[in-house]
Amino acid sequence: MTTTFTEQELLDMLRAVEDPELGYNIVDLGLVYRAEQKGEWIEVDFTLTSPGCPIGEQLRTDIILTLREKTGLNAIRANIVWEPFWTAERASAEIRLDLGYPIW
């Protein structure tokens, strides 16, 4: 029998994945748009801080390997999406402050 993970549990697991350029986890950066389990599959939609960001494949691999390790499931799909486009407002207040962005 497959264990079912909630979206919040998956997001908590994904906090182990760090953006290597910025040094923050991808969840608190606001890069993860969706994390959902469908039966024995887990699917994650994520974005990058810019279309020219060179770490997309690295993050995809890190997401897949992290979720495989933490859930025990092998069927993980990580999709790069571009809508909505990432902006600093998606990041946590703490990260925005650290990066010099205003807090709204």
PDB file of C-alpha atoms in Angstrom:
ATOM      1  CA  MET A   1       0.000   0.000   0.000  1.00  0.00           C
ATOM      2  CA  THR A   2       1.292   3.453  -0.958  1.00  0.00           C
ATOM      3  CA  THR A   3       1.524   6.141   1.694  1.00  0.00           C
ATOM      4  CA  THR A   4      -0.302   9.313   0.718  1.00  0.00           C
ATOM      5  CA  PHE A   5       1.496  12.610   1.285  1.00  0.00           C
ATOM      6  CA  THR A   6      -0.254  15.949   1.604  1.00  0.00           C
ATOM      7  CA  GLU A   7       0.866  18.997  -0.323  1.00  0.00           C
ATOM      8  CA  GLN A   8       2.286  20.486   2.883  1.00  0.00           C
ATOM      9  CA  GLU A   9       4.279  17.328   3.616  1.00  0.00           C
ATOM     10  CA  LEU A  10       5.725  17.401   0.091  1.00  0.00           C
ATOM     11  CA  LEU A  11       6.584  21.091   0.411  1.00  0.00           C
ATOM     12  CA  ASP A  12       8.289  20.434   3.739  1.00  0.00           C
ATOM     13  CA  MET A  13      10.370  17.706   2.062  1.00  0.00           C
ATOM     14  CA  LEU A  14      11.266  20.063  -0.791  1.00  0.00           C
ATOM     15  CA  ARG A  15      12.728  22.568   1.673  1.00  0.00           C
ATOM     16  CA  ALA A  16      15.808  20.318   1.524  1.00  0.00           C
ATOM     17  CA  VAL A  17      16.363  21.442  -2.096  1.00  0.00           C
ATOM     18  CA  GLU A  18      18.436  24.600  -2.256  1.00  0.00           C
ATOM     19  CA  ASP A  19      18.942  27.046  -5.094  1.00  0.00           C
ATOM     20  CA  PRO A  20      22.734  26.817  -5.446  1.00  0.00           C
ATOM     21  CA  GLU A  21      23.088  30.374  -6.706  1.00  0.00           C
ATOM     22  CA  LEU A  22      21.014  32.097  -4.026  1.00  0.00           C
ATOM     23  CA  GLY A  23      21.541  29.674  -1.133  1.00  0.00           C
ATOM     24  CA  TYR A  24      17.877  29.477  -0.091  1.00  0.00           C
ATOM     25  CA  ASN A  25      15.479  26.549  -0.337  1.00  0.00           C
ATOM     26  CA  ILE A  26      13.214  26.476  -3.367  1.00  0.00           C
ATOM     27  CA  VAL A  27       9.977  26.492  -1.352  1.00  0.00           C
ATOM     28  CA  ASP A  28      10.742  29.665   0.613  1.00  0.00           C
ATOM     29  CA  LEU A  29      12.027  31.280  -2.590  1.00  0.00           C
ATOM     30  CA  GLY A  30       8.560  30.713  -4.036  1.00  0.00           C
ATOM     31  CA  LEU A  31       9.831  28.557  -6.893  1.00  0.00           C
ATOM     32  CA  VAL A  32       7.487  25.616  -6.212  1.00  0.00           C
ATOM     33  CA  TYR A  33       4.015  26.239  -7.641  1.00  0.00           C
ATOM     34  CA  ARG A  34       2.499  22.793  -7.083  1.00  0.00           C
ATOM     35  CA  ALA A  35       3.386  19.546  -5.313  1.00  0.00           C
ATOM     36  CA  GLU A  36       0.787  16.820  -5.612  1.00  0.00           C
ATOM     37  CA  GLN A  37       0.576  13.086  -5.210  1.00  0.00           C
ATOM     38  CA  LYS A  38      -1.608  11.172  -7.659  1.00  0.00           C
ATOM     39  CA  GLY A  39      -1.696   7.556  -6.577  1.00  0.00           C
ATOM     40  CA  GLU A  40       1.864   6.257  -6.867  1.00  0.00           C
ATOM     41  CA  TRP A  41       3.006   9.413  -8.719  1.00  0.00           C
ATOM     42  CA  ILE A  42       4.226  12.695  -7.321  1.00  0.00           C
ATOM     43  CA  GLU A  43       4.205  15.695  -9.606  1.00  0.00           C
ATOM     44  CA  VAL A  44       5.903  19.025  -8.912  1.00  0.00           C
ATOM     45  CA  ASP A  45       5.591  22.226 -10.937  1.00  0.00           C
ATOM     46  CA  PHE A  46       8.395  24.668 -10.305  1.00  0.00           C
ATOM     47  CA  THR A  47       9.913  27.695 -11.938  1.00  0.00           C
ATOM     48  CA  LEU A  48      13.223  29.518 -12.030  1.00  0.00           C
ATOM     49  CA  THR A  49      14.049  33.086 -11.093  1.00  0.00           C
ATOM     50  CA  SER A  50      14.580  33.891 -14.785  1.00  0.00           C
ATOM     51  CA  PRO A  51      14.233  32.073 -18.119  1.00  0.00           C
ATOM     52  CA  GLY A  52      18.004  32.281 -18.624  1.00  0.00           C
ATOM     53  CA  CYS A  53      18.776  30.641 -15.287  1.00  0.00           C
ATOM     54  CA  PRO A  54      21.233  27.791 -15.976  1.00  0.00           C
ATOM     55  CA  ILE A  55      20.262  25.567 -13.022  1.00  0.00           C
ATOM     56  CA  GLY A  56      16.894  24.244 -14.217  1.00  0.00           C
ATOM     57  CA  GLU A  57      18.023  20.689 -14.879  1.00  0.00           C
ATOM     58  CA  GLN A  58      20.024  20.595 -11.658  1.00  0.00           C
ATOM     59  CA  LEU A  59      16.971  21.667  -9.636  1.00  0.00           C
ATOM     60  CA  ARG A  60      14.784  19.141 -11.477  1.00  0.00           C
ATOM     61  CA  THR A  61      17.232  16.361 -10.583  1.00  0.00           C
ATOM     62  CA  ASP A  62      17.498  17.546  -6.969  1.00  0.00           C
ATOM     63  CA  ILE A  63      13.688  17.619  -6.627  1.00  0.00           C
ATOM     64  CA  ILE A  64      13.320  14.101  -8.018  1.00  0.00           C
ATOM     65  CA  LEU A  65      16.122  12.595  -5.937  1.00  0.00           C
ATOM     66  CA  THR A  66      14.987  14.335  -2.742  1.00  0.00           C
ATOM     67  CA  LEU A  67      11.393  13.164  -3.082  1.00  0.00           C
ATOM     68  CA  ARG A  68      12.448   9.631  -4.005  1.00  0.00           C
ATOM     69  CA  GLU A  69      14.593   9.454  -0.894  1.00  0.00           C
ATOM     70  CA  LYS A  70      12.032  10.988   1.461  1.00  0.00           C
ATOM     71  CA  THR A  71       8.870   9.280   0.141  1.00  0.00           C
ATOM     72  CA  GLY A  72      10.187   5.942  -1.073  1.00  0.00           C
ATOM     73  CA  LEU A  73       8.329   6.471  -4.350  1.00  0.00           C
ATOM     74  CA  ASN A  74      10.178   6.247  -7.663  1.00  0.00           C
ATOM     75  CA  ALA A  75       7.597   7.888  -9.916  1.00  0.00           C
ATOM     76  CA  ILE A  76       8.404  11.579  -9.511  1.00  0.00           C
ATOM     77  CA  ARG A  77       7.822  14.146 -12.235  1.00  0.00           C
ATOM     78  CA  ALA A  78       9.252  17.661 -11.917  1.00  0.00           C
ATOM     79  CA  ASN A  79       8.066  20.174 -14.517  1.00  0.00           C
ATOM     80  CA  ILE A  80       9.568  23.591 -15.175  1.00  0.00           C
ATOM     81  CA  VAL A  81       6.738  26.081 -15.753  1.00  0.00           C
ATOM     82  CA  TRP A  82       6.864  29.769 -16.680  1.00  0.00           C
ATOM     83  CA  GLU A  83       3.418  30.970 -15.696  1.00  0.00           C
ATOM     84  CA  PRO A  84       3.045  32.797 -13.547  1.00  0.00           C
ATOM     85  CA  PHE A  85       6.465  34.338 -14.032  1.00  0.00           C
ATOM     86  CA  TRP A  86       8.511  34.356 -10.811  1.00  0.00           C
ATOM     87  CA  THR A  87       8.904  37.684  -9.002  1.00  0.00           C
ATOM     88  CA  ALA A  88      10.485  38.500  -5.658  1.00  0.00           C
ATOM     89  CA  GLU A  89       7.018  38.840  -4.116  1.00  0.00           C
ATOM     90  CA  ARG A  90       6.742  35.029  -4.227  1.00  0.00           C
ATOM     91  CA  ALA A  91       9.676  34.655  -1.799  1.00  0.00           C
ATOM     92  CA  SER A  92       9.218  34.674   1.972  1.00  0.00           C
ATOM     93  CA  ALA A  93       9.499  37.992   3.789  1.00  0.00           C
ATOM     94  CA  GLU A  94      12.767  36.879   5.391  1.00  0.00           C
ATOM     95  CA  ILE A  95      14.352  36.118   2.016  1.00  0.00           C
ATOM     96  CA  ARG A  96      13.083  39.379   0.492  1.00  0.00           C
ATOM     97  CA  LEU A  97      14.697  41.288   3.367  1.00  0.00           C
ATOM     98  CA  ASP A  98      17.954  39.351   2.995  1.00  0.00           C
ATOM     99  CA  LEU A  99      18.026  40.119  -0.746  1.00  0.00           C
ATOM    100  CA  GLY A 100      17.221  43.801  -0.203  1.00  0.00           C
ATOM    101  CA  TYR A 101      13.632  43.770  -1.491  1.00  0.00           C
ATOM    102  CA  PRO A 102      10.938  45.755   0.329  1.00  0.00           C
ATOM    103  CA  ILE A 103       8.345  44.026   2.472  1.00  0.00           C
ATOM    104  CA  TRP A 104       4.756  44.808   1.488  1.00  0.00           C
TER     105      TRP A 104
END
